[in-house]
Amino acid sequence: DSGVTQTPKHLITATGQRVTLRCSPRSGDLSVYWYQQSLDQGLQFLIQYYNGEERAKGNILERFSAQQFPDLHSELNLSSLELGDSALYFCASSVGSGQGLSSYGYTFGSGTRLTVV
Amino acid sequence: AQSVAQPEDQVNVAEGNPLTVKCTYSVSGNPYLFWYVQYPNRGLQFLLKYITGDNLVKGSYGFEAEFNKSQTSFHLKKPSALVSDSALYFCAVRVVHGSGNTGKLIFGQGTTLQVKP
């Protein structure tokens, strides 16, 4: 157990639907990062939150949004789902956002496998 | 643009032989470099990192990596491969720009390591 918890582990949904993926960071970590892993695109950075505030944005579609709550857990919302959104979505956490990097860099959760049918 | 390249999709070695998984990077500023390993249906696990100091970095499970600034490379190595080392390996870089640092990691496409008995 890495200490980063992602739920659900698997999700199957139809095109056009909306889903929410949840991430609880490792205790003491303030930063949460979301990544999408697909066969053709590899690991793509989506978005980062630090202590409740958006800190960096990557290749995140407008149909996707995220937030980090006061208890530091984060949710990634995916809407108007398309077949191409099928992927493994990872959450990672770290102590800080800037210079403060934990010994392990980032700690990753085990991911949520999203299948859009 | 900042990028990380892993030129080999797959590396095959025999058990007991040395292994090398290649990684090159292109960044502006000082790179923080990481190697992660991913086993099937699992999240990414930290292996080792280079921040500063000795160019040879030792990490988990007997792995090490050599930072070469002139060649902008950070190859992962192990003197004697085990069948259990078979997995997907990712090189990643985080760029430190002082106050501009966001903390996000840029990943290579990944290299599948296959160790045969």
XYZ file of C-alpha atoms in Angstrom:
234
model
C 0.000 0.000 0.000
C 1.562 3.251 -1.194
C -0.598 5.423 1.040
C -2.366 7.030 -1.923
C -5.888 5.680 -2.270
C -7.845 5.801 -5.485
C -11.444 4.761 -5.915
C -12.976 3.089 -7.711
C -10.408 0.665 -9.109
C -12.501 -0.104 -12.154
C -15.241 1.824 -13.887
C -17.250 0.886 -16.941
C -19.587 3.480 -18.366
C -21.282 4.467 -21.594
C -20.354 7.249 -23.969
C -21.808 10.613 -23.042
C -21.854 9.846 -19.347
C -20.082 11.608 -16.497
C -17.897 9.968 -13.846
C -15.970 11.076 -10.789
C -12.661 9.588 -9.749
C -11.482 10.070 -6.219
C -8.014 10.288 -4.719
C -6.861 10.491 -1.115
C -3.219 11.578 -0.909
C -0.614 10.120 1.394
C -0.821 11.503 4.896
C 1.040 14.816 5.091
C 1.198 15.377 1.333
C -0.284 18.650 0.146
C 0.068 18.232 -3.605
C -2.078 16.001 -5.765
C -1.362 15.275 -9.411
C -3.576 13.534 -11.952
C -2.174 11.562 -14.854
C -3.786 9.665 -17.698
C -2.105 6.535 -19.007
C -3.180 5.187 -22.365
C -1.472 2.816 -24.773
C -0.941 5.391 -27.510
C -0.235 8.490 -25.389
C 1.779 7.070 -22.530
C 1.596 8.923 -19.211
C 0.128 12.374 -19.672
C 0.016 14.987 -16.934
C -3.469 16.400 -16.504
C -3.520 18.748 -13.551
C -1.953 19.527 -10.181
C -3.456 20.904 -7.002
C -1.550 22.170 -4.019
C -3.329 22.703 -0.724
C -6.649 23.275 -2.426
C -5.479 25.490 -5.258
C -4.841 24.612 -8.866
C -1.099 24.860 -9.456
C -0.448 23.528 -12.933
C -2.427 22.360 -15.920
C -1.330 19.937 -18.569
C -3.106 18.239 -21.421
C -6.490 18.256 -19.744
C -9.574 18.419 -21.915
C -12.259 21.004 -21.249
C -14.654 18.125 -20.554
C -12.476 17.210 -17.584
C -12.210 19.117 -14.337
C -10.751 18.544 -10.923
C -10.737 19.983 -7.449
C -8.997 19.463 -4.139
C -11.033 19.693 -0.989
C -10.087 21.086 2.452
C -9.281 17.576 3.678
C -6.852 17.393 0.707
C -8.607 14.612 -1.141
C -9.115 15.298 -4.817
C -11.706 14.418 -7.404
C -11.336 14.250 -11.152
C -14.564 14.736 -13.047
C -14.847 13.428 -16.579
C -17.939 14.370 -18.575
C -19.380 13.722 -22.036
C -17.233 10.639 -22.124
C -15.900 9.332 -25.404
C -14.424 5.965 -26.309
C -10.996 7.578 -26.453
C -11.200 8.519 -22.789
C -10.757 4.874 -21.863
C -7.508 4.766 -19.938
C -5.864 4.242 -16.589
C -6.083 7.374 -14.463
C -3.445 7.806 -11.789
C -3.296 10.100 -8.858
C 0.016 10.935 -7.218
C 0.867 13.012 -4.203
C 3.914 14.773 -2.849
C 4.787 16.830 0.181
C 5.227 20.119 -1.577
C 4.782 21.771 -4.898
C 8.019 23.673 -5.218
C 11.400 22.874 -3.860
C 10.132 20.627 -1.150
C 10.249 17.188 -2.703
C 9.875 14.095 -0.610
C 12.535 11.395 -0.748
C 10.331 9.388 -3.061
C 9.379 12.186 -5.397
C 5.810 11.364 -5.981
C 3.796 8.543 -4.487
C 1.356 7.010 -6.931
C -1.940 5.342 -6.289
C -2.823 2.098 -8.025
C -5.076 3.874 -10.496
C -8.637 3.784 -11.753
C -9.195 1.880 -14.965
C -11.920 3.619 -16.935
C -13.578 1.800 -19.792
C -16.016 3.735 -21.949
C -18.296 1.541 -24.052
C 10.013 22.048 -25.092
C 10.766 19.826 -22.160
C 10.778 16.155 -22.984
C 12.004 12.756 -21.972
C 12.824 10.016 -24.450
C 13.133 6.306 -23.899
C 14.365 5.077 -27.261
C 13.611 1.397 -26.690
C 10.071 0.078 -26.426
C 11.388 -3.218 -25.093
C 14.634 -4.547 -23.674
C 15.284 -8.285 -23.454
C 17.991 -9.726 -21.243
C 18.825 -13.110 -19.814
C 18.664 -13.613 -16.075
C 22.015 -12.926 -14.463
C 23.163 -10.600 -17.231
C 23.556 -6.854 -16.766
C 20.734 -4.657 -17.988
C 20.509 -1.089 -19.211
C 17.342 0.887 -19.897
C 18.064 4.122 -21.698
C 16.699 7.585 -21.042
C 17.574 10.976 -22.478
C 16.052 14.283 -21.563
C 15.696 17.779 -22.921
C 14.968 20.512 -20.421
C 15.902 24.051 -19.612
C 17.212 24.562 -16.128
C 18.413 21.954 -13.696
C 16.695 18.598 -14.081
C 15.414 16.429 -11.294
C 15.427 12.921 -12.774
C 13.503 9.871 -11.667
C 12.992 6.246 -12.520
C 9.754 4.482 -11.722
C 8.673 0.884 -12.267
C 5.168 -0.324 -13.017
C 4.048 -3.903 -12.545
C 0.842 -5.125 -14.249
C -2.293 -3.551 -12.808
C -0.287 -1.552 -10.297
C 0.686 2.047 -9.835
C 4.137 3.428 -10.421
C 6.737 2.688 -7.788
C 9.716 4.926 -7.144
C 13.133 3.391 -7.893
C 15.601 6.224 -7.613
C 16.203 9.888 -8.272
C 18.943 12.309 -9.167
C 18.774 15.798 -7.740
C 22.365 16.861 -7.388
C 25.704 15.441 -6.308
C 27.231 12.122 -7.323
C 26.396 11.197 -10.900
C 25.889 7.545 -9.961
C 22.687 7.092 -8.018
C 21.767 3.897 -6.224
C 18.156 2.954 -5.698
C 15.778 0.195 -4.768
C 16.077 -3.499 -5.701
C 19.729 -3.177 -6.745
C 19.087 -0.654 -9.506
C 21.330 2.294 -10.170
C 21.399 5.093 -12.707
C 24.094 7.292 -14.131
C 23.481 10.966 -14.771
C 25.455 12.311 -17.720
C 24.968 16.025 -18.193
C 26.942 16.307 -21.431
C 24.912 13.542 -23.048
C 21.693 14.574 -21.271
C 21.148 10.968 -20.306
C 20.036 9.100 -17.216
C 20.302 5.393 -18.021
C 19.000 2.805 -15.585
C 21.286 -0.132 -14.869
C 21.495 -3.303 -12.858
C 24.540 -5.588 -12.716
C 22.564 -8.844 -12.631
C 18.970 -9.039 -13.859
C 16.285 -11.117 -12.191
C 13.164 -12.559 -13.800
C 11.179 -10.589 -11.228
C 12.601 -7.350 -12.669
C 10.348 -7.832 -15.706
C 8.084 -4.793 -15.746
C 7.462 -1.439 -17.405
C 10.021 1.226 -16.565
C 9.481 4.964 -16.809
C 12.017 7.743 -16.785
C 10.728 11.139 -15.670
C 12.020 14.652 -15.251
C 10.926 17.589 -13.170
C 12.388 20.946 -13.966
C 13.350 23.391 -11.256
C 13.088 27.013 -12.239
C 13.152 28.540 -8.805
C 9.857 30.258 -8.211
C 8.508 28.983 -11.525
C 8.617 25.367 -10.479
C 5.265 23.642 -10.594
C 6.337 20.216 -9.456
C 4.890 18.274 -12.368
C 6.735 15.293 -13.814
C 7.209 14.673 -17.511
C 7.409 10.968 -18.313
C 9.007 9.039 -21.103
C 6.928 6.562 -23.075
C 8.144 3.665 -20.993
C 10.339 0.655 -21.712
C 9.203 -2.900 -21.152
C 11.946 -4.977 -19.595
C 11.731 -8.705 -20.224
C 14.140 -10.883 -18.265
C 14.201 -14.482 -19.411
C 15.320 -17.410 -17.262
